[in-house]
Amino acid sequence: MQQSQAGALSGIKVLDLSRILAGPWATQMLADFGAQVIKIEPPGKGDDTRNWGPPFVDNFEQNAAYFCAANRNKQSVAVDFGQPQGQDIIRQLAAKADVLVENFKVGGLAKYGLDYASLKSLNPRLIYCSITGFGQSGPLASRPGYDFMVQAMGGLMSLTGEPDGQPTKTGVAVADILTGLYACNAIQAALLYRHSTGAGQHIDLSLLDVQVASLANQAMNYLVSGQSPQRQGNSHPNIVPYQCFATSDGHIIVAIGNDQQFARFCTLAGCESLQNNPSYQTNALRVAHREDLVAAIQSIMLTKSSQSWLTELEAATIPCGPINNLAQTFANPQVQHRQLRRQFDLPDGSHLPFVGNPIQFSASKVTYRHPPPLLGQDTKAVLHQELGLNEQDMTDLQANGVIG
């Protein structure tokens, strides 16, 4: 799949030393915006997620669907920077890069001379983004951190799940994804800062910080009230009725956000008595009397099918929606219209599906230049183009296991 417009970050060179999800998600976004992203991977093994399957693309066990979700538009360069020659290659690439992204443990790259302080002396304009579980400082800084444990430690799991059930993680690694998005934002802000000052900088980003910051209204609910919010299943802590309701043949979402919508719902559902009840006149009162009101609405919702309710609620402009599985999601006409399901047309005539970037620019279009790379497929091309290495140089490096 090819698009002709230059991306907003065309001309920006990113050296990607990150693995798994948070860092690769950030660098994929930068690549979608037009940046050149050189992904550094260990020879032979590559990014851990290459093997996180099944499913595997074309049944190739270094090409897991998980890896493909976060690594399009990148070049794969296989370098062992545990060896001095490999370290030298990374330093030379960093000297020419605009951005470096890494997610090693705190201090993990210093022993290779690839930490920010070392590379800043080579390239003062370098924007160096470090992603860790807990940040570069503090009592937990040296600990490894993973999405699941951060969802737990950062409070999200205390808010997710049924009141009488287990604390529950989300179905997607949101701490990683959100950290990737914060990283992409921070990097672009640092690029703007460099544009005005000429100076690069170090970005210190942690999964725990992002998870806590992303608690949004729930964090403010706690800070204002002093009370820790509890698990409420699919209901909203601050709005009623705003939750999942059972119908005669399934479940739907009803998301009533103001008094006018509540009045329209009561008229539509033939329950004006609820609208006229003094206990339900405002959202604050409905929250205070949540249990009785939800029980009354639930009994009404059971009288019709999901599709009947959705048709009637949509006609009355009352926010609602079905609960789709992924097959239904990608079959949704709106999802199809917005082209969220896309594909790369591969040279052998096969196709690789992927989820498109949700950002729609009017001018600097998101670009999908090439599919996720095979391990090391760009090693020789990049080292020749960027560092001027000739074929013999690279043959020698390959023989010594420095590159793959």
Short mmCIF file of C-alpha atoms in Angstrom, two decimals:
data_model
loop_
_atom_site.label_atom_id
_atom_site.label_comp_id
_atom_site.label_asym_id
_atom_site.label_seq_id
_atom_site.Cartn_x
_atom_site.Cartn_y
_atom_site.Cartn_z
CA MET A 1 0.00 0.00 0.00
CA GLN A 2 1.48 3.30 -1.08
CA GLN A 3 0.48 6.90 -0.48
CA SER A 4 2.15 9.76 -2.34
CA GLN A 5 1.90 12.59 0.18
CA ALA A 6 4.88 13.35 2.39
CA GLY A 7 4.20 12.65 6.05
CA ALA A 8 4.35 15.36 8.69
CA LEU A 9 7.58 13.86 10.10
CA SER A 10 9.24 13.15 6.76
CA GLY A 11 12.97 13.71 7.17
CA ILE A 12 13.01 12.77 10.87
CA LYS A 13 15.23 9.77 11.65
CA VAL A 14 14.34 7.55 14.62
CA LEU A 15 16.60 4.89 16.11
CA ASP A 16 14.32 2.36 17.82
CA LEU A 17 15.98 0.23 20.50
CA SER A 18 12.65 -0.61 22.13
CA ARG A 19 10.90 -3.97 22.31
CA ILE A 20 7.50 -5.48 23.18
CA LEU A 21 4.73 -2.85 22.94
CA ALA A 22 5.00 0.61 24.55
CA GLY A 23 8.12 1.74 22.68
CA PRO A 24 7.22 0.06 19.38
CA TRP A 25 3.74 1.59 19.55
CA ALA A 26 5.29 5.05 19.85
CA THR A 27 7.77 4.50 17.03
CA GLN A 28 5.10 3.00 14.77
CA MET A 29 3.09 6.18 15.23
CA LEU A 30 6.13 8.27 14.33
CA ALA A 31 6.67 6.05 11.29
CA ASP A 32 3.03 6.46 10.26
CA PHE A 33 3.62 10.21 10.36
CA GLY A 34 6.48 9.83 7.88
CA ALA A 35 9.59 9.38 10.06
CA GLN A 36 12.28 6.90 9.06
CA VAL A 37 12.38 4.34 11.88
CA ILE A 38 15.37 2.01 12.13
CA LYS A 39 14.45 -0.83 14.48
CA ILE A 40 17.46 -2.42 16.16
CA GLU A 41 17.01 -6.10 17.02
CA PRO A 42 19.32 -8.81 18.35
CA PRO A 43 20.41 -11.19 15.56
CA GLY A 44 18.71 -14.55 15.51
CA LYS A 45 16.04 -13.70 18.09
CA GLY A 46 14.72 -10.25 17.38
CA ASP A 47 11.99 -8.46 19.30
CA ASP A 48 10.43 -10.87 21.82
CA THR A 49 6.99 -10.36 20.32
CA ARG A 50 8.07 -11.89 17.01
CA ASN A 51 7.43 -15.23 18.70
CA TRP A 52 4.35 -14.30 20.73
CA GLY A 53 1.90 -16.51 18.89
CA PRO A 54 -0.05 -18.12 17.48
CA PRO A 55 -1.40 -16.66 15.34
CA PHE A 56 1.56 -16.20 13.03
CA VAL A 57 1.46 -14.48 9.66
CA ASP A 58 1.92 -17.13 6.96
CA ASN A 59 2.74 -19.63 9.74
CA PHE A 60 6.21 -18.08 10.05
CA GLU A 61 7.17 -18.27 13.73
CA GLN A 62 9.17 -15.03 13.77
CA ASN A 63 6.21 -13.10 12.37
CA ALA A 64 3.55 -13.18 15.08
CA ALA A 65 0.41 -11.11 14.64
CA TYR A 66 1.36 -9.42 17.93
CA PHE A 67 4.64 -8.17 16.44
CA CYS A 68 2.88 -7.01 13.27
CA ALA A 69 0.46 -4.91 15.31
CA ALA A 70 3.21 -2.47 16.35
CA ASN A 71 5.99 -2.53 13.77
CA ARG A 72 4.83 -1.46 10.32
CA ASN A 73 6.74 1.19 8.36
CA LYS A 74 10.03 0.27 10.06
CA GLN A 75 13.38 -1.04 8.87
CA SER A 76 14.83 -3.99 10.80
CA VAL A 77 18.56 -3.90 11.46
CA ALA A 78 19.96 -6.87 13.38
CA VAL A 79 22.92 -5.77 15.53
CA ASP A 80 24.45 -7.37 18.61
CA PHE A 81 25.46 -4.37 20.66
CA GLY A 82 26.78 -6.65 23.38
CA GLN A 83 29.89 -6.66 21.19
CA PRO A 84 32.13 -3.57 20.88
CA GLN A 85 31.71 -3.43 17.10
CA GLY A 86 27.94 -3.54 17.55
CA GLN A 87 28.11 -0.71 20.07
CA ASP A 88 30.11 1.32 17.60
CA ILE A 89 27.45 0.78 14.93
CA ILE A 90 24.71 2.01 17.27
CA ARG A 91 26.76 5.06 18.26
CA GLN A 92 27.32 5.96 14.62
CA LEU A 93 23.60 5.60 13.87
CA ALA A 94 22.70 7.65 16.96
CA ALA A 95 25.08 10.39 15.88
CA LYS A 96 22.93 10.87 12.77
CA ALA A 97 19.53 10.31 14.39
CA ASP A 98 16.97 12.86 15.54
CA VAL A 99 15.31 10.55 18.07
CA LEU A 100 16.27 7.42 20.00
CA VAL A 101 13.69 5.34 21.84
CA GLU A 102 14.66 2.61 24.32
CA ASN A 103 12.98 0.59 27.05
CA PHE A 104 15.85 -1.11 28.85
CA LYS A 105 16.03 -1.22 32.64
CA VAL A 106 17.41 1.91 34.29
CA GLY A 107 21.14 2.08 33.57
CA GLY A 108 20.94 -0.95 31.29
CA LEU A 109 22.51 0.80 28.31
CA ALA A 110 25.22 2.65 30.21
CA LYS A 111 27.53 -0.39 30.23
CA TYR A 112 27.47 -0.29 26.43
CA GLY A 113 28.09 3.45 26.23
CA LEU A 114 24.62 3.88 24.77
CA ASP A 115 22.99 5.85 27.58
CA TYR A 116 21.80 9.43 27.11
CA ALA A 117 24.87 11.06 28.66
CA SER A 118 27.21 9.13 26.36
CA LEU A 119 25.22 9.75 23.19
CA LYS A 120 24.50 13.40 23.99
CA SER A 121 28.22 14.11 23.69
CA LEU A 122 28.09 12.70 20.14
CA ASN A 123 24.81 14.34 19.17
CA PRO A 124 23.62 17.25 21.35
CA ARG A 125 20.46 17.51 19.21
CA LEU A 126 19.39 13.95 20.00
CA ILE A 127 16.00 13.45 21.63
CA TYR A 128 16.43 10.34 23.78
CA CYS A 129 13.22 8.75 25.10
CA SER A 130 13.56 6.17 27.89
CA ILE A 131 10.50 4.05 28.70
CA THR A 132 10.64 1.98 31.90
CA GLY A 133 8.21 0.44 34.33
CA PHE A 134 8.80 2.96 37.11
CA GLY A 135 10.95 5.80 35.79
CA GLN A 136 14.60 6.81 36.09
CA SER A 137 14.37 7.75 39.79
CA GLY A 138 12.56 6.67 42.94
CA PRO A 139 12.55 3.59 45.20
CA LEU A 140 11.19 1.27 42.47
CA ALA A 141 13.30 2.60 39.59
CA SER A 142 15.47 -0.52 39.36
CA ARG A 143 12.52 -2.93 39.14
CA PRO A 144 11.24 -4.27 35.82
CA GLY A 145 7.64 -3.33 35.09
CA TYR A 146 5.03 -4.91 32.85
CA ASP A 147 1.60 -3.81 31.75
CA PHE A 148 -0.37 -6.32 33.83
CA MET A 149 1.40 -5.50 37.09
CA VAL A 150 1.21 -1.77 36.37
CA GLN A 151 -2.55 -1.96 35.78
CA ALA A 152 -2.72 -3.51 39.26
CA MET A 153 -0.25 -1.20 41.03
CA GLY A 154 -1.57 1.91 39.27
CA GLY A 155 -5.14 1.47 40.49
CA LEU A 156 -6.86 0.51 37.24
CA MET A 157 -7.73 -3.03 38.29
CA SER A 158 -9.36 -1.78 41.47
CA LEU A 159 -11.85 0.04 39.22
CA THR A 160 -12.42 -2.71 36.66
CA GLY A 161 -14.69 -5.73 37.08
CA GLU A 162 -17.93 -6.61 38.82
CA PRO A 163 -18.35 -5.45 42.45
CA ASP A 164 -18.50 -9.03 43.73
CA GLY A 165 -15.91 -10.42 41.31
CA GLN A 166 -12.14 -10.32 40.94
CA PRO A 167 -10.25 -7.13 40.14
CA THR A 168 -9.87 -7.31 36.36
CA LYS A 169 -7.33 -6.11 33.83
CA THR A 170 -8.48 -4.67 30.55
CA GLY A 171 -8.57 -6.88 27.45
CA VAL A 172 -5.80 -4.81 25.81
CA ALA A 173 -2.47 -3.75 27.36
CA VAL A 174 -3.63 -0.19 27.93
CA ALA A 175 -0.71 0.86 30.15
CA ASP A 176 1.65 -0.01 27.30
CA ILE A 177 -0.53 1.56 24.61
CA LEU A 178 -1.09 4.78 26.56
CA THR A 179 2.61 5.02 27.38
CA GLY A 180 3.36 4.68 23.67
CA LEU A 181 0.95 7.50 22.89
CA TYR A 182 2.39 9.72 25.63
CA ALA A 183 5.87 8.96 24.30
CA CYS A 184 4.89 9.92 20.77
CA ASN A 185 3.42 13.20 22.05
CA ALA A 186 6.49 13.93 24.17
CA ILE A 187 8.88 13.24 21.30
CA GLN A 188 7.02 15.59 18.98
CA ALA A 189 6.98 18.29 21.68
CA ALA A 190 10.73 17.81 22.10
CA LEU A 191 11.20 18.14 18.34
CA LEU A 192 9.39 21.48 18.46
CA TYR A 193 11.54 22.56 21.42
CA ARG A 194 14.66 21.60 19.49
CA HIS A 195 13.40 23.55 16.48
CA SER A 196 13.36 26.73 18.59
CA THR A 197 16.45 26.08 20.76
CA GLY A 198 18.64 23.66 18.81
CA ALA A 199 18.92 21.42 21.86
CA GLY A 200 17.88 17.81 22.31
CA GLN A 201 16.83 16.37 25.66
CA HIS A 202 16.13 13.22 27.67
CA ILE A 203 12.51 12.08 28.09
CA ASP A 204 11.88 9.94 31.18
CA LEU A 205 8.57 8.09 30.83
CA SER A 206 7.24 5.28 33.01
CA LEU A 207 4.30 2.92 32.68
CA LEU A 208 3.28 3.53 36.30
CA ASP A 209 3.29 7.31 35.88
CA VAL A 210 1.17 7.00 32.75
CA GLN A 211 -1.27 4.57 34.36
CA VAL A 212 -1.83 6.86 37.34
CA ALA A 213 -2.15 9.95 35.13
CA SER A 214 -4.68 8.11 32.94
CA LEU A 215 -7.07 7.44 35.82
CA ALA A 216 -8.60 10.77 34.82
CA ASN A 217 -11.97 11.44 36.49
CA GLN A 218 -11.59 8.45 38.81
CA ALA A 219 -8.35 9.88 40.21
CA MET A 220 -10.03 13.24 40.71
CA ASN A 221 -13.02 11.53 42.34
CA TYR A 222 -10.61 10.10 44.90
CA LEU A 223 -8.58 13.29 45.39
CA VAL A 224 -11.69 15.41 45.91
CA SER A 225 -13.65 12.98 48.09
CA GLY A 226 -10.92 11.05 49.85
CA GLN A 227 -12.82 7.86 49.05
CA SER A 228 -11.32 5.18 46.79
CA PRO A 229 -13.78 4.40 43.98
CA GLN A 230 -14.94 0.79 43.87
CA ARG A 231 -15.54 -1.63 41.04
CA GLN A 232 -18.92 -0.99 39.42
CA GLY A 233 -18.97 -3.43 36.54
CA ASN A 234 -20.16 -1.61 33.43
CA SER A 235 -21.79 1.33 35.17
CA HIS A 236 -20.34 4.85 35.31
CA PRO A 237 -19.25 6.32 38.65
CA ASN A 238 -20.55 9.82 37.88
CA ILE A 239 -23.48 9.36 35.48
CA VAL A 240 -26.75 7.38 35.73
CA PRO A 241 -28.11 5.62 33.70
CA TYR A 242 -24.90 4.99 31.78
CA GLN A 243 -24.21 1.27 31.59
CA CYS A 244 -24.93 -2.13 30.06
CA PHE A 245 -28.55 -3.36 30.23
CA ALA A 246 -29.93 -6.82 29.51
CA THR A 247 -32.63 -7.00 26.84
CA SER A 248 -34.96 -9.85 25.93
CA ASP A 249 -32.25 -11.42 23.75
CA GLY A 250 -28.89 -9.95 24.77
CA HIS A 251 -27.27 -6.77 26.08
CA ILE A 252 -26.84 -3.20 24.87
CA ILE A 253 -25.22 -0.03 26.14
CA VAL A 254 -27.36 2.95 27.14
CA ALA A 255 -25.30 6.08 27.79
CA ILE A 256 -27.58 8.89 28.97
CA GLY A 257 -25.43 11.93 29.63
CA ASN A 258 -27.87 14.71 30.55
CA ASP A 259 -31.36 15.47 31.84
CA GLN A 260 -32.82 16.07 28.37
CA GLN A 261 -31.73 12.63 27.19
CA PHE A 262 -33.18 11.08 30.34
CA ALA A 263 -36.52 12.79 29.68
CA ARG A 264 -36.56 11.51 26.10
CA PHE A 265 -35.74 8.02 27.27
CA CYS A 266 -38.59 8.03 29.79
CA THR A 267 -41.05 9.21 27.12
CA LEU A 268 -39.83 6.59 24.65
CA ALA A 269 -39.92 3.78 27.23
CA GLY A 270 -43.32 4.80 28.58
CA CYS A 271 -41.99 5.38 32.08
CA GLU A 272 -42.79 9.05 32.63
CA SER A 273 -43.23 8.23 36.30
CA LEU A 274 -39.47 7.89 36.55
CA GLN A 275 -38.96 11.27 34.87
CA ASN A 276 -41.43 12.89 37.26
CA ASN A 277 -40.02 11.23 40.37
CA PRO A 278 -38.31 13.91 42.52
CA SER A 279 -35.49 11.45 43.26
CA TYR A 280 -34.44 11.36 39.59
CA GLN A 281 -34.75 14.98 38.47
CA THR A 282 -31.02 15.63 38.06
CA ASN A 283 -27.98 13.48 37.35
CA ALA A 284 -26.68 14.03 40.89
CA LEU A 285 -29.98 12.70 42.27
CA ARG A 286 -29.93 9.78 39.87
CA VAL A 287 -26.41 8.88 41.04
CA ALA A 288 -27.59 9.09 44.66
CA HIS A 289 -30.54 6.79 43.90
CA ARG A 290 -28.70 4.61 41.40
CA GLU A 291 -29.82 1.21 42.70
CA ASP A 292 -33.58 1.80 42.56
CA LEU A 293 -33.49 3.64 39.23
CA VAL A 294 -31.30 1.08 37.48
CA ALA A 295 -33.53 -1.75 38.71
CA ALA A 296 -36.60 -0.01 37.32
CA ILE A 297 -34.97 0.65 33.95
CA GLN A 298 -33.64 -2.90 33.76
CA SER A 299 -37.13 -4.35 34.08
CA ILE A 300 -38.27 -2.16 31.18
CA MET A 301 -35.29 -3.06 28.97
CA LEU A 302 -36.14 -6.76 29.27
CA THR A 303 -39.42 -6.22 27.42
CA LYS A 304 -37.83 -5.78 23.96
CA SER A 305 -35.00 -7.17 21.86
CA SER A 306 -31.64 -5.49 21.53
CA GLN A 307 -32.28 -4.44 17.93
CA SER A 308 -35.70 -3.01 18.76
CA TRP A 309 -34.23 -0.88 21.51
CA LEU A 310 -31.29 0.24 19.39
CA THR A 311 -33.58 1.29 16.52
CA GLU A 312 -35.91 3.26 18.81
CA LEU A 313 -33.18 4.83 20.93
CA GLU A 314 -31.17 5.94 17.89
CA ALA A 315 -34.31 7.49 16.35
CA ALA A 316 -34.77 9.48 19.56
CA THR A 317 -31.06 10.52 19.58
CA ILE A 318 -30.45 8.74 22.85
CA PRO A 319 -26.83 7.46 22.98
CA CYS A 320 -26.75 3.69 22.78
CA GLY A 321 -24.83 0.91 21.10
CA PRO A 322 -24.48 -2.81 20.58
CA ILE A 323 -21.77 -4.88 22.26
CA ASN A 324 -19.83 -6.17 19.28
CA ASN A 325 -17.25 -8.89 18.99
CA LEU A 326 -14.32 -8.12 16.68
CA ALA A 327 -15.96 -9.70 13.64
CA GLN A 328 -18.97 -7.44 14.16
CA THR A 329 -16.71 -4.46 14.86
CA PHE A 330 -14.86 -4.75 11.55
CA ALA A 331 -18.14 -5.37 9.72
CA ASN A 332 -19.60 -2.16 11.13
CA PRO A 333 -20.38 0.24 8.23
CA GLN A 334 -18.84 3.18 10.09
CA VAL A 335 -15.62 1.26 10.78
CA GLN A 336 -15.51 0.26 7.12
CA HIS A 337 -16.17 3.81 5.94
CA ARG A 338 -13.32 5.12 8.10
CA GLN A 339 -11.02 2.47 6.55
CA LEU A 340 -9.77 1.09 9.85
CA ARG A 341 -9.25 -2.30 8.26
CA ARG A 342 -6.49 -2.02 5.69
CA GLN A 343 -4.04 -4.33 4.01
CA PHE A 344 -0.57 -4.44 2.57
CA ASP A 345 -0.35 -6.03 -0.88
CA LEU A 346 2.74 -8.22 -0.73
CA PRO A 347 5.04 -9.03 -3.69
CA ASP A 348 3.98 -12.68 -3.74
CA GLY A 349 0.36 -11.68 -4.32
CA SER A 350 -0.74 -12.31 -0.74
CA HIS A 351 -2.15 -9.66 1.60
CA LEU A 352 -1.38 -8.68 5.18
CA PRO A 353 -4.34 -7.08 6.98
CA PHE A 354 -3.75 -4.43 9.61
CA VAL A 355 -5.61 -1.80 11.63
CA GLY A 356 -5.17 1.68 10.22
CA ASN A 357 -4.01 4.71 12.15
CA PRO A 358 -7.12 6.54 13.45
CA ILE A 359 -5.72 10.02 12.78
CA GLN A 360 -7.00 11.68 9.61
CA PHE A 361 -4.95 14.69 8.50
CA SER A 362 -6.26 16.94 5.73
CA ALA A 363 -2.78 17.55 4.28
CA SER A 364 0.08 15.50 5.78
CA LYS A 365 -1.57 12.15 5.30
CA VAL A 366 -0.65 9.12 7.39
CA THR A 367 1.50 6.88 5.20
CA TYR A 368 1.63 3.10 5.02
CA ARG A 369 4.87 2.53 3.15
CA HIS A 370 5.76 -1.06 3.96
CA PRO A 371 4.65 -3.96 6.18
CA PRO A 372 6.38 -5.02 9.41
CA PRO A 373 9.88 -6.16 8.45
CA LEU A 374 11.35 -9.61 8.67
CA LEU A 375 14.18 -9.82 11.19
CA GLY A 376 17.28 -8.11 9.83
CA GLN A 377 15.89 -7.65 6.34
CA ASP A 378 17.26 -4.09 6.10
CA THR A 379 20.57 -4.56 7.91
CA LYS A 380 22.88 -4.30 4.93
CA ALA A 381 20.90 -1.62 3.11
CA VAL A 382 20.76 0.65 6.18
CA LEU A 383 24.40 0.17 7.16
CA HIS A 384 25.51 0.91 3.61
CA GLN A 385 23.26 3.96 3.25
CA GLU A 386 23.76 5.42 6.72
CA LEU A 387 27.34 4.41 7.54
CA GLY A 388 28.86 3.72 4.13
CA LEU A 389 29.83 0.12 4.95
CA ASN A 390 30.72 -1.96 1.92
CA GLU A 391 29.83 -5.57 1.24
CA GLN A 392 33.13 -6.90 2.61
CA ASP A 393 32.75 -4.89 5.82
CA MET A 394 29.33 -6.38 6.36
CA THR A 395 30.41 -9.90 5.47
CA ASP A 396 33.12 -9.65 8.14
CA LEU A 397 30.67 -8.30 10.72
CA GLN A 398 28.22 -11.05 9.89
CA ALA A 399 30.89 -13.72 10.22
CA ASN A 400 31.68 -12.43 13.72
CA GLY A 401 28.00 -12.43 14.73
CA VAL A 402 27.87 -8.65 15.08
CA ILE A 403 25.10 -8.26 12.54
CA GLY A 404 22.43 -10.59 11.21
#
